[in-house]
Coordinates of C-alpha atoms and ligand atoms in Angstrom, one line a residue:
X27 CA -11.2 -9.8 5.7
X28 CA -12.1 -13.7 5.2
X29 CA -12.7 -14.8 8.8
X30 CA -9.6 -16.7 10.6
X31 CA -7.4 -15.2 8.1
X32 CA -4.6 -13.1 9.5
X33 CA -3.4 -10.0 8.2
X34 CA -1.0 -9.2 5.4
X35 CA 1.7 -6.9 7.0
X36 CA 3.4 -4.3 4.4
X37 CA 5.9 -2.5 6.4
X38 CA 6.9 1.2 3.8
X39 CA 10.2 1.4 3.8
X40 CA 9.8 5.1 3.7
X41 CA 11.0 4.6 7.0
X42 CA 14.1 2.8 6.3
X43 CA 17.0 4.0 7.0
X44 CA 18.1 5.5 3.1
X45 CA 21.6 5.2 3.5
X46 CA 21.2 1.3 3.7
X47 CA 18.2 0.4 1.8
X48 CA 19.3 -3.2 1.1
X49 CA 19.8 -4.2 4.6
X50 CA 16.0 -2.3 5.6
X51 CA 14.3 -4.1 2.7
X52 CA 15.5 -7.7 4.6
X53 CA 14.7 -6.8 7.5
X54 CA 10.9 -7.4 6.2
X55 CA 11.3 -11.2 5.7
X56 CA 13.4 -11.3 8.9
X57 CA 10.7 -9.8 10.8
X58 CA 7.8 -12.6 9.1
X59 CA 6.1 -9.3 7.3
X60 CA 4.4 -10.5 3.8
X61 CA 4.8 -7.3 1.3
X62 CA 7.7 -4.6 1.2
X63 CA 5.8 -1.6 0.4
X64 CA 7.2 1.0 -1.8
X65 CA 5.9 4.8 -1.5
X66 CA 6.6 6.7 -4.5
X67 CA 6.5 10.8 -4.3
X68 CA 6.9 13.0 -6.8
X69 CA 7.1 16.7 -5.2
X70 CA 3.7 17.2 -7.3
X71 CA 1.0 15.2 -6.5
X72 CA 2.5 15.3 -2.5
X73 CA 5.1 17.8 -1.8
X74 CA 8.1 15.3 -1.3
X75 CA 10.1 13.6 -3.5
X76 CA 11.4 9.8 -2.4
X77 CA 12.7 7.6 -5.3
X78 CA 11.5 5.8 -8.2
X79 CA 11.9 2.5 -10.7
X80 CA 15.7 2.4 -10.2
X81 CA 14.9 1.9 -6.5
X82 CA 12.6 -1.1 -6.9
X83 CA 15.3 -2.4 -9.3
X84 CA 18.2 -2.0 -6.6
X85 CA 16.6 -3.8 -3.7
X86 CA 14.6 -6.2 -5.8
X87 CA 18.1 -8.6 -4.7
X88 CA 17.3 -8.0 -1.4
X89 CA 14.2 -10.0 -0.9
X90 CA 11.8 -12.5 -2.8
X91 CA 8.5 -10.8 -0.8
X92 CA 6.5 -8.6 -3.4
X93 CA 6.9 -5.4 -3.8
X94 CA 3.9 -3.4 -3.5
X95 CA 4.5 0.2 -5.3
X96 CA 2.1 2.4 -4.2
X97 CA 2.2 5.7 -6.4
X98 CA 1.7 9.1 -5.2
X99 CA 2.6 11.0 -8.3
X100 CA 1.0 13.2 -11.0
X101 CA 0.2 10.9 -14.9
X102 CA 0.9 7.6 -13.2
X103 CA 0.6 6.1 -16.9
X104 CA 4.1 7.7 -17.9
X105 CA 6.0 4.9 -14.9
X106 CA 3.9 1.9 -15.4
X107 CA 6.2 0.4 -17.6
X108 CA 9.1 1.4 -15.7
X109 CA 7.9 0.1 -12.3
X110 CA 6.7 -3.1 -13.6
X111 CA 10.5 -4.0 -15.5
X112 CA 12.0 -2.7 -12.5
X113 CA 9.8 -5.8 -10.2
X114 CA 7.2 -4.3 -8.8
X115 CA 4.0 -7.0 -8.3
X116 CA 1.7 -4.5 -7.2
X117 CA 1.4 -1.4 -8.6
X118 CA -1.2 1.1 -7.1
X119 CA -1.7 4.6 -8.7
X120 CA -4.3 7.5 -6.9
X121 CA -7.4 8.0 -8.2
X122 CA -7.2 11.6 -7.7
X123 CA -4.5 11.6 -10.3
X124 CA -6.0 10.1 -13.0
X125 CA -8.6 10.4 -15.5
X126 CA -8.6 7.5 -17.1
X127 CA -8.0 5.3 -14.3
X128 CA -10.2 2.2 -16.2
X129 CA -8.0 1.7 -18.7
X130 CA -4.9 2.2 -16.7
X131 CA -6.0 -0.3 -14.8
X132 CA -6.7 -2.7 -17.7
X133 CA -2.8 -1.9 -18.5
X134 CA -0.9 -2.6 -15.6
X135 CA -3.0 -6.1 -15.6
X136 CA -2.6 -6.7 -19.1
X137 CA 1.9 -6.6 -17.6
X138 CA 0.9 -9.5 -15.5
X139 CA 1.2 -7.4 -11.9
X140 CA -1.9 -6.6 -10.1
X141 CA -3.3 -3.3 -10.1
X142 CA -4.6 -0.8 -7.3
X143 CA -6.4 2.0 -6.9
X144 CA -6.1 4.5 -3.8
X145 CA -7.8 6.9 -2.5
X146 CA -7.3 9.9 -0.4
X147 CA -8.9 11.0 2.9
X148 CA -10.8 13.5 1.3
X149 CA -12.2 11.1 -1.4
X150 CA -15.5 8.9 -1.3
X151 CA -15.1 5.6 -2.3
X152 CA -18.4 6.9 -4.6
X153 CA -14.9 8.2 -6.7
X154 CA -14.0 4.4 -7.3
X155 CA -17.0 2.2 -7.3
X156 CA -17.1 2.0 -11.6
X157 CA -13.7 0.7 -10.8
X158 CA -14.2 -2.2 -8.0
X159 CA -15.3 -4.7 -10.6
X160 CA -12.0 -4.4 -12.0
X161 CA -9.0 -4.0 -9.4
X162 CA -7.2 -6.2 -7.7
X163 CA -6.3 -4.0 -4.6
X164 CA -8.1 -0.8 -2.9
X165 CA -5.8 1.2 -0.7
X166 CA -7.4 3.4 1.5
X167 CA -5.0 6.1 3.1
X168 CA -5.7 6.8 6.2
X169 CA -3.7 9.9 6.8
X170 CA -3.1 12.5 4.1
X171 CA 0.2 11.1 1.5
X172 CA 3.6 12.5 1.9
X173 CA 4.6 11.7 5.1
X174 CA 5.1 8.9 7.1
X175 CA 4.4 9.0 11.5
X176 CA 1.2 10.7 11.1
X177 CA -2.3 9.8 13.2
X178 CA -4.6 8.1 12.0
X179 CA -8.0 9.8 10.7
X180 CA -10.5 7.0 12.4
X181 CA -13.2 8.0 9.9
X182 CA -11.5 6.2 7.3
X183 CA -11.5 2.6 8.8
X184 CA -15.5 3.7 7.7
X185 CA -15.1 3.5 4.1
X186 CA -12.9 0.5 4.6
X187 CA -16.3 -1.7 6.3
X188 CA -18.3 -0.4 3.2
X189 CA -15.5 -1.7 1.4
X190 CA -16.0 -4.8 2.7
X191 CA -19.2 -5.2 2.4
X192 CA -19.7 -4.2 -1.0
X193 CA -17.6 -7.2 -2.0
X194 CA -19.2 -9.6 -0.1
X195 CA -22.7 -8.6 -1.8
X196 CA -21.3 -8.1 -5.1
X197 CA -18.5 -10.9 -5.2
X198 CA -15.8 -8.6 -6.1
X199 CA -12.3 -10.3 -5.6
X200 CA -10.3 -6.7 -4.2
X201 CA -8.2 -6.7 -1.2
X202 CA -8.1 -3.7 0.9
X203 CA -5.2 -2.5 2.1
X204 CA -5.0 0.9 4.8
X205 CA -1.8 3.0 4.7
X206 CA -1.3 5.3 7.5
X207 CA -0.8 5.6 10.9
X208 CA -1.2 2.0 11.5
X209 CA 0.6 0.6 15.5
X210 CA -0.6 -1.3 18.2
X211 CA -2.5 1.5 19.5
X212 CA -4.9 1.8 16.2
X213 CA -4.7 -2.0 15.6
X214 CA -7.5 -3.6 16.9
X215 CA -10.1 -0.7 15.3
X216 CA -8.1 -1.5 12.2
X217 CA -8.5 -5.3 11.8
X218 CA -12.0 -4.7 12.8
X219 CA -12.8 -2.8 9.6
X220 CA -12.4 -6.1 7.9
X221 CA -9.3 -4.5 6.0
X222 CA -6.7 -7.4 4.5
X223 CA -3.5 -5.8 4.6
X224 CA -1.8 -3.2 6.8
X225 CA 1.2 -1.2 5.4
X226 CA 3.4 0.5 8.9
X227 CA 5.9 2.7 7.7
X228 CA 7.4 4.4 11.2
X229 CA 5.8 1.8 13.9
X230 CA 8.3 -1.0 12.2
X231 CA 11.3 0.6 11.2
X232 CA 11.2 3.0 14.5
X233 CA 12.0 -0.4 16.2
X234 CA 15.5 -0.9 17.5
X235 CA 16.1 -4.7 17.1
X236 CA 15.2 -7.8 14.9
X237 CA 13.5 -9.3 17.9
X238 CA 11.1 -6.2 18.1
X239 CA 10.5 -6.1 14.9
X240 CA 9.1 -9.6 14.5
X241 CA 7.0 -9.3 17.8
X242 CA 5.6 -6.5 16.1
X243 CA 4.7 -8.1 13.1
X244 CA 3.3 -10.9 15.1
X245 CA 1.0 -8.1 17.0
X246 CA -0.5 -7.4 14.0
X247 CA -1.1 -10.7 12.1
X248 CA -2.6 -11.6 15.6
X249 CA -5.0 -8.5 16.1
Ligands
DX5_2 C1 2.2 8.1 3.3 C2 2.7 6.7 2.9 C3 2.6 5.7 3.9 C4 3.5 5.9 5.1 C5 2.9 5.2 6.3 O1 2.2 9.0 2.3 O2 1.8 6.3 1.8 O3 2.9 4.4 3.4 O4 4.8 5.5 4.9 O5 3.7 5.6 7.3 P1 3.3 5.4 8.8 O6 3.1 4.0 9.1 O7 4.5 6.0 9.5 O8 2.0 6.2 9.0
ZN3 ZN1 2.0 4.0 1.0

């Protein structure tokens, strides 16, 4: 991360409540958080299923941050379209689930939303560096996908300070993002990796009130 620049906070509402989406997603604004970050699953590429375009296109009324779709599903190519009409901004699909991840890259830029790439634990970011001239957003998962309140695997905040320093020698634009057992606890390793945004799925909505919810958020961007 730029120096001085505080963090991007992405709180998943994988963790909402899902019997009142609406009022979860505006929480996120209330709280000062930046992105409202939107796990897909597809009971294939990770064993649960969670909800799709029609979801993005519901609570897209419920608040103007942007909506960063992250996409844990088998043949990402077959929702792009969907996602982006439904107003997503961001649109993230897993390299492990693609072949042609160049040109579906190309794609979801050529809709006028920004385009991600992620990668698993298990993956090298070897797996993506043909692709870092190109994207707009690395998301490094720091817990294996399809589940939220996991613990962190600390070895991953490793790939995200090679990350960072492959950009700053090669000028690449990317922002890295990590996903995954992000709280105060794991915090201040986290912002050291020189990672740009933080997505916390059950550390924000496990929160009782509005009040702890923003001095949360505020922990974070402050870390
Ligand atoms: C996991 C999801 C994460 C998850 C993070 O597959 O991609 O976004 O919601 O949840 P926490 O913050 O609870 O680890
Ligand atoms: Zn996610």
């Amino acid at each position: 991360m730029p120096d001085n620049k505080s963090l991007i906070v992405a709180p998943s509402i994988l963790s909402a409540d899902f019997a009142h989406m609406g009022r979860d997603t505006e929480y996120i604004k209330q709280a000062g958080a930046d992105w409202v970050h939107v796990d897909v699953m597809d009971g294939s590429f990770v064993p649960p299923i969670t909800f799709g375009a029609q979801m993005v296109e519901a609570l897209r009324p419920f608040s103007p941050l942007p909506f960063d779709v992250h996409l844990m599903i088998d043949h990402p190519e077959t929702q792009i379209d969907n996602f982006a009409k439904a107003g997503a901004d961001l649109i993230t699909f897993h390299i492990e689930a693609c072949t042609h991840a160049h040109r579906l890259l190309q794609y979801i830029k050529s809709l006028g939303k920004k385009a991600g790439i992620s990668i698993v634990p298990s993956t090298p970011i070897e797996a993506i560096s043909e692709l870092l001239c190109e994207v707009d957003l690395v998301l490094v998962m720091s817990v294996n996908p399809g589940y939220g309140g996991q613990k962190m695997i600390p070895q991953t905040l490793k790939k995200i300070a090679l990350l960072d320093k492959i950009r700053k020698e090669q000028g690449f634009g990317y922002q890295i993002s990590i996903d995954g057992g992000v709280n105060l606890q794991t915090i201040g390793d986290t912002a050291a990796s020189g990672v740009d945004i933080v997505v916390a799925g059950s550390a924000f909505y496990g929160l009782s009130d509005a009040a702890a919810r923003t001095a949360f958020v505020q922990n974070l961007k402050n870390a």
